Coordinates of C-alpha atoms and ligand atoms in Angstrom, one line a residue:
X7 CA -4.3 35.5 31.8
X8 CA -5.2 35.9 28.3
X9 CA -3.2 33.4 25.8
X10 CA -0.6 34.5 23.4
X11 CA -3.5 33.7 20.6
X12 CA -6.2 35.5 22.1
X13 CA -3.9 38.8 22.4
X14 CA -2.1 38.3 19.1
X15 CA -4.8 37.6 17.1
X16 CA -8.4 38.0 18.9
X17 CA -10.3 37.3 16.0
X18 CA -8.9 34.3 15.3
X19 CA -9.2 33.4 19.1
X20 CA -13.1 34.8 18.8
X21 CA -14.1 32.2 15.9
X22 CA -11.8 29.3 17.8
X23 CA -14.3 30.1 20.8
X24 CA -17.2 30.4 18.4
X25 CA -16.5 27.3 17.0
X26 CA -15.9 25.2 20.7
X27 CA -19.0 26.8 21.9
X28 CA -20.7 25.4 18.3
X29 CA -19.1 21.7 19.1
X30 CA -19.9 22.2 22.9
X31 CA -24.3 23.3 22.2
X32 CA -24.3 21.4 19.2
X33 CA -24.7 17.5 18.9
X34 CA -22.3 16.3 15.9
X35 CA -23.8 13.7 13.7
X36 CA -21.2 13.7 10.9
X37 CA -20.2 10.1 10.9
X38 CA -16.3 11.3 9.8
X39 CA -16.2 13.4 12.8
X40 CA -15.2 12.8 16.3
X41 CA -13.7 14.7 19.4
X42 CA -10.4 13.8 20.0
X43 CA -8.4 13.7 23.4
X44 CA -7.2 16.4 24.7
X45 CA -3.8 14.6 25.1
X46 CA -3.7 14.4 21.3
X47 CA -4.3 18.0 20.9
X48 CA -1.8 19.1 23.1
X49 CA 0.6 17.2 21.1
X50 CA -1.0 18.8 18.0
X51 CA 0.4 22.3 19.4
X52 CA 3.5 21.8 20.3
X53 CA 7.1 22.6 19.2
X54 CA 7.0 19.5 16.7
X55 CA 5.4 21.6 14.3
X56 CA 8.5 24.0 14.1
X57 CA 11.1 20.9 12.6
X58 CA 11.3 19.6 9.1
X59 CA 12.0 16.0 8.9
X60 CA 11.7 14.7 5.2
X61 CA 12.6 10.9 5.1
X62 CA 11.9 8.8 7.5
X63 CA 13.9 7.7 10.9
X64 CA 17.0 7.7 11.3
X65 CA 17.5 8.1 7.0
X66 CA 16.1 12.0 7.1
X67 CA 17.1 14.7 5.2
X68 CA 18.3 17.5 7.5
X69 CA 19.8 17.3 10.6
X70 CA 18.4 17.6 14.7
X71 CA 16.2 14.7 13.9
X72 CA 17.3 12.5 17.0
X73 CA 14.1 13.5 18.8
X74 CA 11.4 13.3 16.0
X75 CA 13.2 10.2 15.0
X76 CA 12.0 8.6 18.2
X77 CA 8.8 9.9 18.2
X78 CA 7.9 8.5 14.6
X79 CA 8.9 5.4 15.7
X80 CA 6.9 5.2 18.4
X81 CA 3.7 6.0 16.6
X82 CA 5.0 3.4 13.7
X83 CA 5.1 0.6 16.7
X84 CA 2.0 1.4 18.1
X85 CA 0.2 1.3 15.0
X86 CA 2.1 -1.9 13.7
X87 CA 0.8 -3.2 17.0
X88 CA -2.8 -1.8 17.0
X89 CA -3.3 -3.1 13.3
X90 CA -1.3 -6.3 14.0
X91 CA 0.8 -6.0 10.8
X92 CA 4.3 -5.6 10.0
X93 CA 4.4 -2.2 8.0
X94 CA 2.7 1.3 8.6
X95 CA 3.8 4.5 7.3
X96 CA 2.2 6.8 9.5
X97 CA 3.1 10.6 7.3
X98 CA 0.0 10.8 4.8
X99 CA -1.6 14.2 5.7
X100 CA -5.0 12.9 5.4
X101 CA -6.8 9.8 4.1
X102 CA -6.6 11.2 0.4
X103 CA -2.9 11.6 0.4
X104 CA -2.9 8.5 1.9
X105 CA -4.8 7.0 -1.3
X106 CA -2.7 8.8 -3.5
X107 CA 0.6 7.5 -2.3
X108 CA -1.1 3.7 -3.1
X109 CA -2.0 4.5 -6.0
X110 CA 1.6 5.9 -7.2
X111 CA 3.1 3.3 -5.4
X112 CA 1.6 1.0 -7.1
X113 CA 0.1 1.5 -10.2
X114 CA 1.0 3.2 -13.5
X115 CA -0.4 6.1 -15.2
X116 CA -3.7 4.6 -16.6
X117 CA -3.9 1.4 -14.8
X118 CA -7.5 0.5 -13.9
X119 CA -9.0 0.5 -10.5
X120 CA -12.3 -0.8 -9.8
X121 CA -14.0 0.5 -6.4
X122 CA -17.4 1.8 -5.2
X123 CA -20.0 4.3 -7.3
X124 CA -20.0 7.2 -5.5
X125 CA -24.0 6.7 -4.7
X126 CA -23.2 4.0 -3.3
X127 CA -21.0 4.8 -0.8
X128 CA -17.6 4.8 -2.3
X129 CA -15.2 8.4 -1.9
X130 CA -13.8 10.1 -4.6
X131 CA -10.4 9.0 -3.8
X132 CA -11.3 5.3 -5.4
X133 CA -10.6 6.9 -8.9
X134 CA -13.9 8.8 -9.3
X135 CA -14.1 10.9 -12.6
X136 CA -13.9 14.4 -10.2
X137 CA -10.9 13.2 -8.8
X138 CA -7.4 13.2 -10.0
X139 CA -7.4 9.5 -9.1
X140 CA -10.3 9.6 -11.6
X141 CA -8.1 11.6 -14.1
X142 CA -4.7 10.0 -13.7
X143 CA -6.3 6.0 -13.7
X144 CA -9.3 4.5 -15.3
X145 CA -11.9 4.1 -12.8
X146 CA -14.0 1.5 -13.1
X147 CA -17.4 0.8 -10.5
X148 CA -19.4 -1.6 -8.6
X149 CA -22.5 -0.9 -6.8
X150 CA -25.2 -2.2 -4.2
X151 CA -27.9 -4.1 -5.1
X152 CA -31.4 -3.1 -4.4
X153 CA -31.4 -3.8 -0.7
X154 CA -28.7 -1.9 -0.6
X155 CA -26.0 -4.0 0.3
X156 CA -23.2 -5.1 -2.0
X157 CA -23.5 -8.5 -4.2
X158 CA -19.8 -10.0 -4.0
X159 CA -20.9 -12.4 -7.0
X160 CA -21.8 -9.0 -8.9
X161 CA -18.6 -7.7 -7.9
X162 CA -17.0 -10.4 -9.6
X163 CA -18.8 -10.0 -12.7
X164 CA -17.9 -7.0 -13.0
X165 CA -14.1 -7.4 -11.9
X166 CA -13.6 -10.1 -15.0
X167 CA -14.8 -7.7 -17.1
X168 CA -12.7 -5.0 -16.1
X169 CA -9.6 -6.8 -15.2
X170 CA -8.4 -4.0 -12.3
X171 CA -5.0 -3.9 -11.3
X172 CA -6.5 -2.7 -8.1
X173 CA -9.4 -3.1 -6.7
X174 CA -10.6 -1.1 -3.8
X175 CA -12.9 -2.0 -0.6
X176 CA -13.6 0.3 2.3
X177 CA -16.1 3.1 1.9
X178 CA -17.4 6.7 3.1
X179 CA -20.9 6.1 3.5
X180 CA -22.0 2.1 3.4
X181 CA -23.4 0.8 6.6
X182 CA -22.8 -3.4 6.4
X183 CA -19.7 -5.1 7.5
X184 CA -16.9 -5.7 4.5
X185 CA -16.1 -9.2 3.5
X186 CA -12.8 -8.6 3.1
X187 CA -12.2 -12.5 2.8
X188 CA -14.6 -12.4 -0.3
X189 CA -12.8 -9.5 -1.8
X190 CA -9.1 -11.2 -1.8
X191 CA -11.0 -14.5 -3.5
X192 CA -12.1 -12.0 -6.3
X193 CA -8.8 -10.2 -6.3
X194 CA -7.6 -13.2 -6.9
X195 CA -9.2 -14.5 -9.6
X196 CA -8.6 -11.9 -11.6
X197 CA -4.8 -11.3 -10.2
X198 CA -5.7 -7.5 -8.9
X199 CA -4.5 -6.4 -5.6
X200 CA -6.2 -5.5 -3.1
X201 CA -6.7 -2.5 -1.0
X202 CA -8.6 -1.9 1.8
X203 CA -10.1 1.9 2.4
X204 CA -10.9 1.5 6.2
X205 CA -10.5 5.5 7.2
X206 CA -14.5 4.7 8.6
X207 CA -14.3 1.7 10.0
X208 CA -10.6 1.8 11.7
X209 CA -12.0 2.4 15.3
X210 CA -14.0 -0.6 15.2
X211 CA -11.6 -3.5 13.4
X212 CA -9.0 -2.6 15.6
X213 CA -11.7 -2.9 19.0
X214 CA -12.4 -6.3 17.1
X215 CA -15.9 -4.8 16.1
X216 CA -15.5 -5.2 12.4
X217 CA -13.5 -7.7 10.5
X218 CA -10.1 -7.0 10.1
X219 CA -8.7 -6.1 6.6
X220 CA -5.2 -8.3 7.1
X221 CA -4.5 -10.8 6.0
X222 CA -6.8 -10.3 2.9
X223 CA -5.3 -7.0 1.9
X224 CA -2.5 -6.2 0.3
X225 CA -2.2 -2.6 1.2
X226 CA -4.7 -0.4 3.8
X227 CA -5.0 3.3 4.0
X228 CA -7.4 4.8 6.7
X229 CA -7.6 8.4 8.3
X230 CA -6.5 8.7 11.9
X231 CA -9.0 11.1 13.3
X232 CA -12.8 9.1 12.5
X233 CA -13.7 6.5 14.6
X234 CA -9.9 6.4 15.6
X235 CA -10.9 9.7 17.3
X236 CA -7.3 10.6 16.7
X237 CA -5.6 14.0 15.3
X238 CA -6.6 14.6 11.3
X239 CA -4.2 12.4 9.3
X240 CA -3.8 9.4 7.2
X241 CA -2.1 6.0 7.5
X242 CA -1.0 3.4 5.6
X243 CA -0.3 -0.3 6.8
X244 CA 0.9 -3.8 4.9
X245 CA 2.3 -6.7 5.7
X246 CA 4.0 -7.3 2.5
X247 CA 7.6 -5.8 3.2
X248 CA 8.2 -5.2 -1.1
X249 CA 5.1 -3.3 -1.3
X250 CA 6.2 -1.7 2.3
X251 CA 9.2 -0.2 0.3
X252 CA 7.4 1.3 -2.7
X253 CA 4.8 2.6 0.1
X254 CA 7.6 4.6 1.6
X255 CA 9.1 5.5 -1.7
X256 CA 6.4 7.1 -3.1
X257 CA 5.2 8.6 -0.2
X258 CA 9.0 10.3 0.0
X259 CA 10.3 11.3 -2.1
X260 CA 6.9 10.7 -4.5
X261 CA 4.9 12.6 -3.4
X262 CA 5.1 14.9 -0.1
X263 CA 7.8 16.5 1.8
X264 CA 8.1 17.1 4.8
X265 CA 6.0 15.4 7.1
X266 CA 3.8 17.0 9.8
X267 CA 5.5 15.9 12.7
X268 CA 3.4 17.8 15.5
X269 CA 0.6 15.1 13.6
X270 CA 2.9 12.3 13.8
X271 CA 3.0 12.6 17.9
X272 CA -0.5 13.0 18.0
X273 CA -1.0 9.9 16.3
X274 CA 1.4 8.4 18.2
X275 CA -1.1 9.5 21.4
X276 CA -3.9 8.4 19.8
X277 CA -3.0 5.2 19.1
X278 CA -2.1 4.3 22.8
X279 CA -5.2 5.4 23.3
X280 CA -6.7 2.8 21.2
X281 CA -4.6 0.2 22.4
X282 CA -5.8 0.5 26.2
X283 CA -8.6 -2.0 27.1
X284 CA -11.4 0.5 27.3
X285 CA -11.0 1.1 23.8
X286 CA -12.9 -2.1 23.1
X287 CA -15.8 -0.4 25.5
X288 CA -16.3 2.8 23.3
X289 CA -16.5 0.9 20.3
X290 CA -19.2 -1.5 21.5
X291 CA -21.0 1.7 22.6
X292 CA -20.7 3.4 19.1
X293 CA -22.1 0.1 17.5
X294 CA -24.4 0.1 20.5
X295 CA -25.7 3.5 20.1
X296 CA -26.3 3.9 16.3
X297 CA -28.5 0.3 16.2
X298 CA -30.5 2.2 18.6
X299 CA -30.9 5.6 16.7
X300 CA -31.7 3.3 13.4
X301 CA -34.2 1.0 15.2
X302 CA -35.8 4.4 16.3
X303 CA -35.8 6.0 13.2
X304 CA -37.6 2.6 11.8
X305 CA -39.8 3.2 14.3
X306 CA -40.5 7.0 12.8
X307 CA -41.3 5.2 9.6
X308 CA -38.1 6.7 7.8
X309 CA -36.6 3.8 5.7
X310 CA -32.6 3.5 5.8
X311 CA -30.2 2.0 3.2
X312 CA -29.9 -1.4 3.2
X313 CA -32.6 -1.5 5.9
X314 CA -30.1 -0.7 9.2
X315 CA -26.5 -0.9 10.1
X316 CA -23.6 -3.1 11.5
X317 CA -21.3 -0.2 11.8
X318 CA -21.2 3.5 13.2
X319 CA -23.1 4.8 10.4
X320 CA -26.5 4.9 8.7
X321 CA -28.0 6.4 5.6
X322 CA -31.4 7.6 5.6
X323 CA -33.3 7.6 2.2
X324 CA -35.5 10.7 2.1
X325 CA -39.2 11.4 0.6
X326 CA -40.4 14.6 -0.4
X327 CA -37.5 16.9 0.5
X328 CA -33.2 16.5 -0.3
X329 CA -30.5 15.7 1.9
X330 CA -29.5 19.2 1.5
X331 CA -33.0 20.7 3.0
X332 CA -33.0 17.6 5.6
X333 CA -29.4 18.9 6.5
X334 CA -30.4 22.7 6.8
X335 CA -33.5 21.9 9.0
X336 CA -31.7 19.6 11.5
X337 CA -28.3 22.2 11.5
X338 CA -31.5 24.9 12.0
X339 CA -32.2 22.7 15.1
X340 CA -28.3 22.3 16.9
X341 CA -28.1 18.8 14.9
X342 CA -25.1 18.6 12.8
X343 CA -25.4 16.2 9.8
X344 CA -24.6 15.8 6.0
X345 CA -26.6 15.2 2.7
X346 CA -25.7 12.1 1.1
X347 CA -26.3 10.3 -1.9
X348 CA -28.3 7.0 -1.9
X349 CA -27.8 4.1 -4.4
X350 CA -29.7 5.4 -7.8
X351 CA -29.6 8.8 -6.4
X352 CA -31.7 11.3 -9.4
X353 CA -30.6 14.5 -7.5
X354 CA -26.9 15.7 -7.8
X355 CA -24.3 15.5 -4.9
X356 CA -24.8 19.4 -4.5
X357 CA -29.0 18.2 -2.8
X358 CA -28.8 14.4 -2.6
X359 CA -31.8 12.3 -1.6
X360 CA -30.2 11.1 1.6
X361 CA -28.9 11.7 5.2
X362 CA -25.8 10.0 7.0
X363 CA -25.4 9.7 10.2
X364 CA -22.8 8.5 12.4
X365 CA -22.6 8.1 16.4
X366 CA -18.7 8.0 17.2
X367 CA -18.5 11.8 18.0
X368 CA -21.5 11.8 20.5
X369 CA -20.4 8.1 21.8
X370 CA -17.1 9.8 22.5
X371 CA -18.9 12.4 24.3
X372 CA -20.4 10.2 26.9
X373 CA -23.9 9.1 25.7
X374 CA -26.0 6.1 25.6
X375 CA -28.8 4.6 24.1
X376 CA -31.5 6.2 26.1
X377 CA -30.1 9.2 24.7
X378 CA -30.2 8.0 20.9
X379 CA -33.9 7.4 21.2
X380 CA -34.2 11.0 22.2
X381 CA -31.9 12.4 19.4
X382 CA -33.8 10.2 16.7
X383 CA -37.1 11.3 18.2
X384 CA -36.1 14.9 18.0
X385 CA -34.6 14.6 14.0
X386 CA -38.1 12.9 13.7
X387 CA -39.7 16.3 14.9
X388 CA -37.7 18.4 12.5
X389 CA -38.4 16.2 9.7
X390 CA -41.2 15.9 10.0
X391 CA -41.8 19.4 9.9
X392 CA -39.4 20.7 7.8
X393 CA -40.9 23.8 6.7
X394 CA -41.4 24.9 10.5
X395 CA -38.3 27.0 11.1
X396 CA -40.2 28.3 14.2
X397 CA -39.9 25.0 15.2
X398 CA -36.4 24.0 14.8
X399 CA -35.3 26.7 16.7
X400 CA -37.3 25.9 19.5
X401 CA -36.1 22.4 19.4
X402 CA -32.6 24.1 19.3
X403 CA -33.1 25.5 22.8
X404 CA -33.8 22.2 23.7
X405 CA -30.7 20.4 22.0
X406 CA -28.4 22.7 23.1
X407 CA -29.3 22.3 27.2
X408 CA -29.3 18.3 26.3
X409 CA -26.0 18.7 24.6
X410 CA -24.5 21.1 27.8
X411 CA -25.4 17.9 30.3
X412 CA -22.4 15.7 29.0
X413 CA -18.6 16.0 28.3
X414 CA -17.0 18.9 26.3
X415 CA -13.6 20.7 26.2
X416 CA -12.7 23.0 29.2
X417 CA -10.7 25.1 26.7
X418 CA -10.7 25.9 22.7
X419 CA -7.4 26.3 22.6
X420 CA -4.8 23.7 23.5
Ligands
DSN506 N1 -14.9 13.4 4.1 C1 -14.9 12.0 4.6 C2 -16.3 11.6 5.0 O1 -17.1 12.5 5.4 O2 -16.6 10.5 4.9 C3 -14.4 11.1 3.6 O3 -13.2 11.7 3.1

């Protein structure tokens, strides 16, 4: 029987099943993405989407909260537990928002903020000039040094000079481990707070695959639905209960209204699925996987920012052709990617001289490291011959049966 979608709306349904066949045939490099359960999906499309629910449990606005009441506090539990903290606000719609409400919690108009170049690896959240964080606070900016990798004694330079109120760690595209330990010693010398960006790197530090921002934070924001591999959303934890307060303050009535609470369940899903014991498996694998696509891509002779990885990502440096032509050729080929810019970067964000690359999405579809050497070995082909669109679409035939042998969605519609 056809679904109320498909007969309401067909051509809606017909780019929904254009777009599952894409993330079915294709294989998805972006290293933000990831497939999410199907459990957290179905909660994604349910009836929770119908109720408004400004405030927060048992203190909301409108009445016939009793149910979404519990359901928000189940997802605030299980992320309080997942994170080991005390506070997490679990209603920013995305990771921005959940930058935003930081900020306005706890800065003023103008304050500076001192966080990572964009080149470097930093998002435009972290008060970029583009941004309105940019707009609304001074943004002030640290970089890598020319390995690639960032000098904490620079950083510190740079923070005296600057004298942040805020200084941000936790980045989009930088593939080392954080010292968050080193960051709070800086914050602390020149009395800044601290906030740690972890939207990337969430699915690891709560496997116990990356260093965990708490204690040494003051305040963390991450997405939900990268490495997480939970619905699209944003989060933000503490363990200070006075900056809890003004988290929740300027989140509502600050800044958004009502909260998405069809998300809110999903998270809630998501997160006990993070807390079970194979959790710590996937997240292994992910690591697992993306040392082996950047020891094969060493292996192609293409050189990579800061020389590898500790996390699920890596940035390749380019020669001779952009980010934006590396990105065409390989999306030519059924490999789904994105330009990036490297540290010094000459070309604009628009081309970019670099690729990134992340392995949570194909880790969550079931592959291993046998099959990393083959996916690096095939970007190798296209790469290396870039101008052969003849080619790429022959090694598309050949992705897309690959890509058909492991798990996808039954369904595009939940
Ligand atoms: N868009 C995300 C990423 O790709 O890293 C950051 O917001």
């Amino acid at each position: 029987m056809d679904s109320h979608l498909q007969t309401n709306d067909p051509q809606i349904f017909d780019l929904i099943f254009q777009e599952w066949r894409r993330q079915s045939e294709h294989l998805e490099m972006i290293a933000s993405e990831n497939y999410t359960f199907e459990s957290v999906m179905e909660a994604m499309g349910s009836v929770l989407t119908n109720k408004y629910a400004e405030g927060y449990p048992f203190k909301r606005y409108y009445g016939g909260c009793d149910v979404v009441d519990k359901i928000e506090e189940l997802a605030i539990g299980r992320a309080k537990k997942l994170f080991n903290c005390a506070f997490a606000n679990v209603q920013p719609h995305a990771g921005s928002q959940a930058n935003m409400v930081v900020y306005h919690a706890l800065l003023k108009p103008h304050d500076r903020i001192l966080g990572m170049e964009l080149s470097s690896g930093g998002h435009l959240t972290h008060a970029s000039p583009v941004s309105w964080t940019g707009k609304h606070f001074q943004g002030f900016f640290y970089g890598v040094n020319e390995e690639g990798w960032i000098d904490y004694d620079e950083v510190l330079k740079i923070a005296k000079v600057v004298r942040p109120k805020l200084i941000v760690c936790g980045y989009s595209a930088y593939p080392r481990e954080i010292d968050f330990k080193r960051f709070r010693e800086i914050a602390n010398e020149v009395d800044a707070l601290l906030m740690g960006d972890i939207a990337h790197i969430a699915g690891l530090v709560v496997a116990g695959e990356h260093p965990h921002p708490f204690p040494h934070c003051h305040v963390v924001s991450s997405t939900t639905h990268k490495t997480l591999r939970g619905p699209r959303g944003g989060l933000i934890l503490s363990d200070d209960p006075e900056i809890a307060g003004k988290i929740d303050r300027a989140l509502f009535p600050g800044l958004q209204g009502g909260p998405l609470v069809h998300v809110i369940a999903a998270k809630a899903v998501g997160f006990l699925e993070n807390l079970k014991p194979e959790w710590k498996t996937y997240a292994i694998q992910v690591k697992r996987n993306l040392q082996t696509l950047a020891q094969a891509l060493l292996g192609h002779g293409f050189e990579l920012v800061s020389g590898g990885s500790d996390n699920h990502l890596l940035v390749m440096r380019l020669h001779g052709y952009s980010g934006k032509d590396a990105q065409i050729a390989l999306d030519n080929a059924g490999i789904t990617t994105n330009k990036n810019s490297v540290p010094g970067d000459t070309r604009s964000p628009m081309f970019t001289s670099g690729l990134r690359l992340g392995s949570a999405a194909l880790t969550s579809r079931g592959m291993g490291e046998q099959d990393f050497v083959f996916i690096a070995h095939k970007i190798a082909q296209v790469l290396e011959n870039i101008q052969d669109s003849a080619q790429h679409a022959r090694i598309k035939e050949e992705i897309i049966a690959f890509s058909k042998r492991y798990k996808s969605y039954e369904s595009p519609i939940f």
